[in-house]
């Protein structure tokens, strides 16, 4: 089992496995040195667990909780997204809370199962369409509705793009026409720099299947 955690100031990190390649970029809001956003990727045999957490607020306190939540996911990964979200909620009940999205990608079936709470944006982007994966209302650690799993497919050349609410969620391929030809490191950096909001923590996590 391999684990990646990305919560540092303006860090791009990229990793690949046989089945997937991914990268994350995290930029604190203006005036802060650290971010309350964190991306976690865990390789579980032929599956990939991809989680994006956006803790309420900014600065050191939000960053501290983000790191704790990332550590929890890394130590207790679950290949069922709704269960991962519920476990986070129970384990951090009474905290300042967070929005969170969780996707599990299957290398064999090319399937994606997703659950989310709050306002993270998880989209499957192709050259012809964009599919936004649905989230439930609530705040992880405070009050949530029962999260539900939703299924989709990640086909060759498609991108799974996860962003916090510090990134405009309605950008289109026409706004970034080079997105499918760029490497995953370039994509995450470009998405935050082009569409990120200065007054909020902004993060982007991208996963795709390597080109055959």
PDB file of C-alpha atoms in Angstrom:
ATOM      1  CA  UNK A   1       0.000   0.000   0.000  1.00  0.00           C
ATOM      2  CA  UNK A   2       1.479   3.347  -1.066  1.00  0.00           C
ATOM      3  CA  UNK A   3       0.386   6.663   0.444  1.00  0.00           C
ATOM      4  CA  UNK A   4       0.733  10.280  -0.700  1.00  0.00           C
ATOM      5  CA  UNK A   5      -0.298  13.299   1.382  1.00  0.00           C
ATOM      6  CA  UNK A   6      -0.173  16.850   0.051  1.00  0.00           C
ATOM      7  CA  UNK A   7      -0.787  19.745   2.444  1.00  0.00           C
ATOM      8  CA  UNK A   8       2.340  21.882   2.029  1.00  0.00           C
ATOM      9  CA  UNK A   9       2.520  25.476   0.859  1.00  0.00           C
ATOM     10  CA  UNK A  10       2.407  25.633  -2.935  1.00  0.00           C
ATOM     11  CA  UNK A  11       3.733  22.113  -3.438  1.00  0.00           C
ATOM     12  CA  UNK A  12       3.300  20.100  -6.575  1.00  0.00           C
ATOM     13  CA  UNK A  13       3.734  16.378  -6.076  1.00  0.00           C
ATOM     14  CA  UNK A  14       3.286  13.734  -8.732  1.00  0.00           C
ATOM     15  CA  UNK A  15       3.310   9.958  -8.506  1.00  0.00           C
ATOM     16  CA  UNK A  16       2.355   7.055 -10.719  1.00  0.00           C
ATOM     17  CA  UNK A  17       1.538   3.380 -10.411  1.00  0.00           C
ATOM     18  CA  UNK A  18       1.010   0.752 -13.066  1.00  0.00           C
ATOM     19  CA  UNK A  19      -2.621   1.723 -13.387  1.00  0.00           C
ATOM     20  CA  UNK A  20      -2.801   5.437 -12.548  1.00  0.00           C
ATOM     21  CA  UNK A  21      -0.858   8.682 -12.407  1.00  0.00           C
ATOM     22  CA  UNK A  22      -1.748  11.578 -10.146  1.00  0.00           C
ATOM     23  CA  UNK A  23      -0.616  14.944  -8.841  1.00  0.00           C
ATOM     24  CA  UNK A  24      -1.769  17.500  -6.279  1.00  0.00           C
ATOM     25  CA  UNK A  25      -1.159  21.219  -5.822  1.00  0.00           C
ATOM     26  CA  UNK A  26      -2.107  23.212  -2.735  1.00  0.00           C
ATOM     27  CA  UNK A  27      -1.902  27.008  -2.369  1.00  0.00           C
ATOM     28  CA  UNK A  28      -2.796  28.826   0.886  1.00  0.00           C
ATOM     29  CA  UNK A  29      -5.007  31.885   0.700  1.00  0.00           C
ATOM     30  CA  UNK A  30      -3.416  35.306   0.501  1.00  0.00           C
ATOM     31  CA  UNK A  31      -1.665  36.246   3.735  1.00  0.00           C
ATOM     32  CA  UNK A  32      -1.343  32.693   5.083  1.00  0.00           C
ATOM     33  CA  UNK A  33       1.691  30.408   5.063  1.00  0.00           C
ATOM     34  CA  UNK A  34      -0.151  27.097   5.377  1.00  0.00           C
ATOM     35  CA  UNK A  35      -3.395  25.697   4.004  1.00  0.00           C
ATOM     36  CA  UNK A  36      -6.464  24.022   5.462  1.00  0.00           C
ATOM     37  CA  UNK A  37      -6.782  21.891   2.311  1.00  0.00           C
ATOM     38  CA  UNK A  38      -5.163  18.482   1.987  1.00  0.00           C
ATOM     39  CA  UNK A  39      -5.129  15.765  -0.673  1.00  0.00           C
ATOM     40  CA  UNK A  40      -4.459  12.130   0.173  1.00  0.00           C
ATOM     41  CA  UNK A  41      -3.883   9.292  -2.283  1.00  0.00           C
ATOM     42  CA  UNK A  42      -3.589   5.668  -1.154  1.00  0.00           C
ATOM     43  CA  UNK A  43      -2.809   2.760  -3.487  1.00  0.00           C
ATOM     44  CA  UNK A  44      -4.734  -0.337  -2.411  1.00  0.00           C
ATOM     45  CA  UNK A  45      -3.778  -3.248  -4.686  1.00  0.00           C
ATOM     46  CA  UNK A  46      -5.558  -2.509  -7.976  1.00  0.00           C
ATOM     47  CA  UNK A  47      -7.586   0.329  -6.499  1.00  0.00           C
ATOM     48  CA  UNK A  48      -6.720   3.949  -5.801  1.00  0.00           C
ATOM     49  CA  UNK A  49      -8.265   5.940  -2.959  1.00  0.00           C
ATOM     50  CA  UNK A  50      -8.241   9.697  -3.667  1.00  0.00           C
ATOM     51  CA  UNK A  51      -9.446  12.076  -0.943  1.00  0.00           C
ATOM     52  CA  UNK A  52      -9.640  15.873  -0.875  1.00  0.00           C
ATOM     53  CA  UNK A  53     -10.362  17.621   2.439  1.00  0.00           C
ATOM     54  CA  UNK A  54     -11.105  21.330   2.908  1.00  0.00           C
ATOM     55  CA  UNK A  55     -11.135  22.275   6.600  1.00  0.00           C
ATOM     56  CA  UNK A  56     -13.290  25.257   7.559  1.00  0.00           C
ATOM     57  CA  UNK A  57     -11.273  28.443   7.984  1.00  0.00           C
ATOM     58  CA  UNK A  58      -7.664  29.175   7.138  1.00  0.00           C
ATOM     59  CA  UNK A  59      -4.217  29.328   8.687  1.00  0.00           C
ATOM     60  CA  UNK A  60      -2.434  27.215  11.270  1.00  0.00           C
ATOM     61  CA  UNK A  61      -5.498  25.851  13.087  1.00  0.00           C
ATOM     62  CA  UNK A  62      -7.163  24.703   9.882  1.00  0.00           C
ATOM     63  CA  UNK A  63      -3.861  23.252   8.700  1.00  0.00           C
ATOM     64  CA  UNK A  64      -3.435  21.317  11.942  1.00  0.00           C
ATOM     65  CA  UNK A  65      -6.818  19.639  11.577  1.00  0.00           C
ATOM     66  CA  UNK A  66      -6.186  18.945   7.886  1.00  0.00           C
ATOM     67  CA  UNK A  67      -2.961  17.125   8.771  1.00  0.00           C
ATOM     68  CA  UNK A  68      -4.736  15.092  11.470  1.00  0.00           C
ATOM     69  CA  UNK A  69      -7.476  14.088   9.056  1.00  0.00           C
ATOM     70  CA  UNK A  70      -4.937  13.175   6.377  1.00  0.00           C
ATOM     71  CA  UNK A  71      -3.067  10.997   8.864  1.00  0.00           C
ATOM     72  CA  UNK A  72      -6.322   9.260   9.764  1.00  0.00           C
ATOM     73  CA  UNK A  73      -7.110   8.482   6.120  1.00  0.00           C
ATOM     74  CA  UNK A  74      -3.570   7.234   5.548  1.00  0.00           C
ATOM     75  CA  UNK A  75      -3.694   4.902   8.551  1.00  0.00           C
ATOM     76  CA  UNK A  76      -7.297   3.737   8.117  1.00  0.00           C
ATOM     77  CA  UNK A  77      -8.057   3.717   4.368  1.00  0.00           C
ATOM     78  CA  UNK A  78     -11.391   2.244   3.283  1.00  0.00           C
ATOM     79  CA  UNK A  79     -12.205   1.268  -0.309  1.00  0.00           C
ATOM     80  CA  UNK A  80     -15.878   2.291   0.091  1.00  0.00           C
ATOM     81  CA  UNK A  81     -16.123   6.101  -0.242  1.00  0.00           C
ATOM     82  CA  UNK A  82     -19.287   6.558   1.834  1.00  0.00           C
ATOM     83  CA  UNK A  83     -17.763   4.520   4.670  1.00  0.00           C
ATOM     84  CA  UNK A  84     -14.540   6.562   4.491  1.00  0.00           C
ATOM     85  CA  UNK A  85     -16.544   9.778   4.834  1.00  0.00           C
ATOM     86  CA  UNK A  86     -18.612   8.412   7.717  1.00  0.00           C
ATOM     87  CA  UNK A  87     -15.481   7.227   9.525  1.00  0.00           C
ATOM     88  CA  UNK A  88     -13.915  10.675   9.167  1.00  0.00           C
ATOM     89  CA  UNK A  89     -17.094  12.266  10.505  1.00  0.00           C
ATOM     90  CA  UNK A  90     -17.226  10.016  13.578  1.00  0.00           C
ATOM     91  CA  UNK A  91     -13.499  10.323  14.303  1.00  0.00           C
ATOM     92  CA  UNK A  92     -13.488  14.143  14.151  1.00  0.00           C
ATOM     93  CA  UNK A  93     -16.896  14.834  15.680  1.00  0.00           C
ATOM     94  CA  UNK A  94     -16.813  18.157  17.534  1.00  0.00           C
ATOM     95  CA  UNK A  95     -13.956  19.618  15.468  1.00  0.00           C
ATOM     96  CA  UNK A  96     -14.234  22.819  13.427  1.00  0.00           C
ATOM     97  CA  UNK A  97     -15.300  20.547  10.567  1.00  0.00           C
ATOM     98  CA  UNK A  98     -14.472  20.110   6.905  1.00  0.00           C
ATOM     99  CA  UNK A  99     -15.820  19.483   3.454  1.00  0.00           C
ATOM    100  CA  UNK A 100     -14.548  16.215   2.025  1.00  0.00           C
ATOM    101  CA  UNK A 101     -14.746  14.147  -1.129  1.00  0.00           C
ATOM    102  CA  UNK A 102     -13.570  10.583  -1.624  1.00  0.00           C
ATOM    103  CA  UNK A 103     -13.169   8.613  -4.844  1.00  0.00           C
ATOM    104  CA  UNK A 104     -12.114   5.001  -5.322  1.00  0.00           C
ATOM    105  CA  UNK A 105     -10.836   4.114  -8.781  1.00  0.00           C
ATOM    106  CA  UNK A 106     -10.669   0.495  -9.939  1.00  0.00           C
ATOM    107  CA  UNK A 107      -7.904  -0.353 -12.391  1.00  0.00           C
ATOM    108  CA  UNK A 108      -9.631  -3.536 -13.578  1.00  0.00           C
ATOM    109  CA  UNK A 109     -13.112  -2.208 -14.297  1.00  0.00           C
ATOM    110  CA  UNK A 110     -12.123   1.450 -14.934  1.00  0.00           C
ATOM    111  CA  UNK A 111     -14.934   2.295 -12.548  1.00  0.00           C
ATOM    112  CA  UNK A 112     -15.036   5.237 -10.159  1.00  0.00           C
ATOM    113  CA  UNK A 113     -17.103   5.239  -6.972  1.00  0.00           C
ATOM    114  CA  UNK A 114     -17.495   8.584  -5.209  1.00  0.00           C
ATOM    115  CA  UNK A 115     -19.039  10.099  -2.097  1.00  0.00           C
ATOM    116  CA  UNK A 116     -18.706  13.647  -0.811  1.00  0.00           C
ATOM    117  CA  UNK A 117     -20.008  16.072   1.782  1.00  0.00           C
ATOM    118  CA  UNK A 118     -20.027  19.852   1.513  1.00  0.00           C
ATOM    119  CA  UNK A 119     -18.559  21.720  -1.424  1.00  0.00           C
ATOM    120  CA  UNK A 120     -15.601  19.823  -2.868  1.00  0.00           C
ATOM    121  CA  UNK A 121     -15.852  19.506  -6.644  1.00  0.00           C
ATOM    122  CA  UNK A 122     -15.050  16.123  -8.192  1.00  0.00           C
ATOM    123  CA  UNK A 123     -15.454  15.976 -11.965  1.00  0.00           C
ATOM    124  CA  UNK A 124     -14.672  13.511 -14.704  1.00  0.00           C
ATOM    125  CA  UNK A 125     -13.514  15.563 -17.645  1.00  0.00           C
ATOM    126  CA  UNK A 126     -13.244  14.342 -21.219  1.00  0.00           C
ATOM    127  CA  UNK A 127     -12.778  16.170 -24.486  1.00  0.00           C
ATOM    128  CA  UNK A 128     -16.516  15.971 -25.172  1.00  0.00           C
ATOM    129  CA  UNK A 129     -18.177  16.331 -21.746  1.00  0.00           C
ATOM    130  CA  UNK A 130     -17.819  17.074 -18.049  1.00  0.00           C
ATOM    131  CA  UNK A 131     -19.545  15.017 -15.351  1.00  0.00           C
ATOM    132  CA  UNK A 132     -19.820  16.500 -11.860  1.00  0.00           C
ATOM    133  CA  UNK A 133     -20.118  13.859  -9.146  1.00  0.00           C
ATOM    134  CA  UNK A 134     -22.880  14.640  -6.611  1.00  0.00           C
ATOM    135  CA  UNK A 135     -22.228  15.552  -2.968  1.00  0.00           C
ATOM    136  CA  UNK A 136     -24.411  15.559   0.158  1.00  0.00           C
ATOM    137  CA  UNK A 137     -25.117  18.546   2.371  1.00  0.00           C
ATOM    138  CA  UNK A 138     -23.325  18.934   5.685  1.00  0.00           C
ATOM    139  CA  UNK A 139     -19.975  19.419   7.383  1.00  0.00           C
ATOM    140  CA  UNK A 140     -17.772  16.457   8.254  1.00  0.00           C
ATOM    141  CA  UNK A 141     -17.181  16.505  12.023  1.00  0.00           C
ATOM    142  CA  UNK A 142     -20.333  18.529  12.721  1.00  0.00           C
ATOM    143  CA  UNK A 143     -23.476  17.319  10.982  1.00  0.00           C
ATOM    144  CA  UNK A 144     -23.919  15.354   7.791  1.00  0.00           C
ATOM    145  CA  UNK A 145     -26.575  13.496   5.895  1.00  0.00           C
ATOM    146  CA  UNK A 146     -25.818   9.849   5.228  1.00  0.00           C
ATOM    147  CA  UNK A 147     -23.324   9.970   2.330  1.00  0.00           C
ATOM    148  CA  UNK A 148     -24.171   7.929  -0.743  1.00  0.00           C
ATOM    149  CA  UNK A 149     -21.887   6.239  -3.234  1.00  0.00           C
ATOM    150  CA  UNK A 150     -22.189   7.234  -6.902  1.00  0.00           C
ATOM    151  CA  UNK A 151     -20.646   5.304  -9.787  1.00  0.00           C
ATOM    152  CA  UNK A 152     -18.997   6.471 -12.997  1.00  0.00           C
ATOM    153  CA  UNK A 153     -16.258   5.424 -15.434  1.00  0.00           C
ATOM    154  CA  UNK A 154     -12.769   6.835 -16.002  1.00  0.00           C
ATOM    155  CA  UNK A 155     -11.896   5.974 -19.584  1.00  0.00           C
ATOM    156  CA  UNK A 156      -8.582   6.368 -21.373  1.00  0.00           C
ATOM    157  CA  UNK A 157      -7.531  10.042 -21.588  1.00  0.00           C
ATOM    158  CA  UNK A 158     -10.267  11.114 -19.135  1.00  0.00           C
ATOM    159  CA  UNK A 159      -9.282  13.151 -16.075  1.00  0.00           C
ATOM    160  CA  UNK A 160     -10.624  12.948 -12.548  1.00  0.00           C
ATOM    161  CA  UNK A 161     -10.271  16.518 -11.270  1.00  0.00           C
ATOM    162  CA  UNK A 162     -10.927  17.320  -7.615  1.00  0.00           C
ATOM    163  CA  UNK A 163     -10.817  20.911  -6.374  1.00  0.00           C
ATOM    164  CA  UNK A 164     -11.603  22.712  -3.150  1.00  0.00           C
ATOM    165  CA  UNK A 165     -14.006  25.649  -3.196  1.00  0.00           C
ATOM    166  CA  UNK A 166     -11.006  27.951  -3.519  1.00  0.00           C
ATOM    167  CA  UNK A 167     -11.045  27.016  -7.216  1.00  0.00           C
ATOM    168  CA  UNK A 168     -13.841  28.056  -9.574  1.00  0.00           C
ATOM    169  CA  UNK A 169     -15.707  24.817 -10.255  1.00  0.00           C
ATOM    170  CA  UNK A 170     -17.351  25.799 -13.522  1.00  0.00           C
ATOM    171  CA  UNK A 171     -14.309  26.164 -15.763  1.00  0.00           C
ATOM    172  CA  UNK A 172     -14.578  24.427 -19.145  1.00  0.00           C
ATOM    173  CA  UNK A 173     -12.135  22.721 -21.465  1.00  0.00           C
ATOM    174  CA  UNK A 174     -12.360  25.817 -23.670  1.00  0.00           C
ATOM    175  CA  UNK A 175     -10.891  27.806 -20.760  1.00  0.00           C
ATOM    176  CA  UNK A 176      -7.850  25.507 -20.668  1.00  0.00           C
ATOM    177  CA  UNK A 177      -7.623  23.779 -24.080  1.00  0.00           C
ATOM    178  CA  UNK A 178      -4.197  22.231 -23.398  1.00  0.00           C
ATOM    179  CA  UNK A 179      -5.449  20.280 -20.379  1.00  0.00           C
ATOM    180  CA  UNK A 180      -5.431  16.859 -22.067  1.00  0.00           C
ATOM    181  CA  UNK A 181      -1.949  17.252 -23.542  1.00  0.00           C
ATOM    182  CA  UNK A 182      -0.316  18.482 -20.332  1.00  0.00           C
ATOM    183  CA  UNK A 183       1.220  16.244 -17.675  1.00  0.00           C
ATOM    184  CA  UNK A 184      -0.601  15.895 -14.367  1.00  0.00           C
ATOM    185  CA  UNK A 185       1.866  18.193 -12.569  1.00  0.00           C
ATOM    186  CA  UNK A 186       1.247  20.963 -15.080  1.00  0.00           C
ATOM    187  CA  UNK A 187      -2.510  20.443 -14.898  1.00  0.00           C
ATOM    188  CA  UNK A 188      -2.848  20.837 -11.132  1.00  0.00           C
ATOM    189  CA  UNK A 189      -0.635  23.909 -11.068  1.00  0.00           C
ATOM    190  CA  UNK A 190      -2.405  25.505 -14.022  1.00  0.00           C
ATOM    191  CA  UNK A 191      -5.898  24.850 -12.640  1.00  0.00           C
ATOM    192  CA  UNK A 192      -5.072  26.583  -9.341  1.00  0.00           C
ATOM    193  CA  UNK A 193      -3.214  29.464 -10.969  1.00  0.00           C
ATOM    194  CA  UNK A 194      -5.847  30.093 -13.645  1.00  0.00           C
ATOM    195  CA  UNK A 195      -9.009  29.495 -11.642  1.00  0.00           C
ATOM    196  CA  UNK A 196      -7.982  29.779  -7.973  1.00  0.00           C
ATOM    197  CA  UNK A 197      -9.330  32.480  -5.644  1.00  0.00           C
ATOM    198  CA  UNK A 198      -6.731  34.556  -3.795  1.00  0.00           C
ATOM    199  CA  UNK A 199      -8.900  34.918  -0.677  1.00  0.00           C
ATOM    200  CA  UNK A 200      -9.308  31.175  -0.079  1.00  0.00           C
ATOM    201  CA  UNK A 201      -7.106  28.104   0.168  1.00  0.00           C
ATOM    202  CA  UNK A 202      -7.022  26.544  -3.292  1.00  0.00           C
ATOM    203  CA  UNK A 203      -6.129  22.961  -4.102  1.00  0.00           C
ATOM    204  CA  UNK A 204      -6.393  20.570  -7.019  1.00  0.00           C
ATOM    205  CA  UNK A 205      -5.925  16.812  -7.279  1.00  0.00           C
ATOM    206  CA  UNK A 206      -5.865  15.089 -10.680  1.00  0.00           C
ATOM    207  CA  UNK A 207      -5.884  11.359 -11.459  1.00  0.00           C
ATOM    208  CA  UNK A 208      -5.778   9.664 -14.837  1.00  0.00           C
ATOM    209  CA  UNK A 209      -4.889   6.363 -16.395  1.00  0.00           C
ATOM    210  CA  UNK A 210      -1.478   6.459 -18.063  1.00  0.00           C
ATOM    211  CA  UNK A 211      -1.538   6.546 -21.830  1.00  0.00           C
ATOM    212  CA  UNK A 212      -0.971   3.078 -23.286  1.00  0.00           C
TER     213      UNK A 212
END
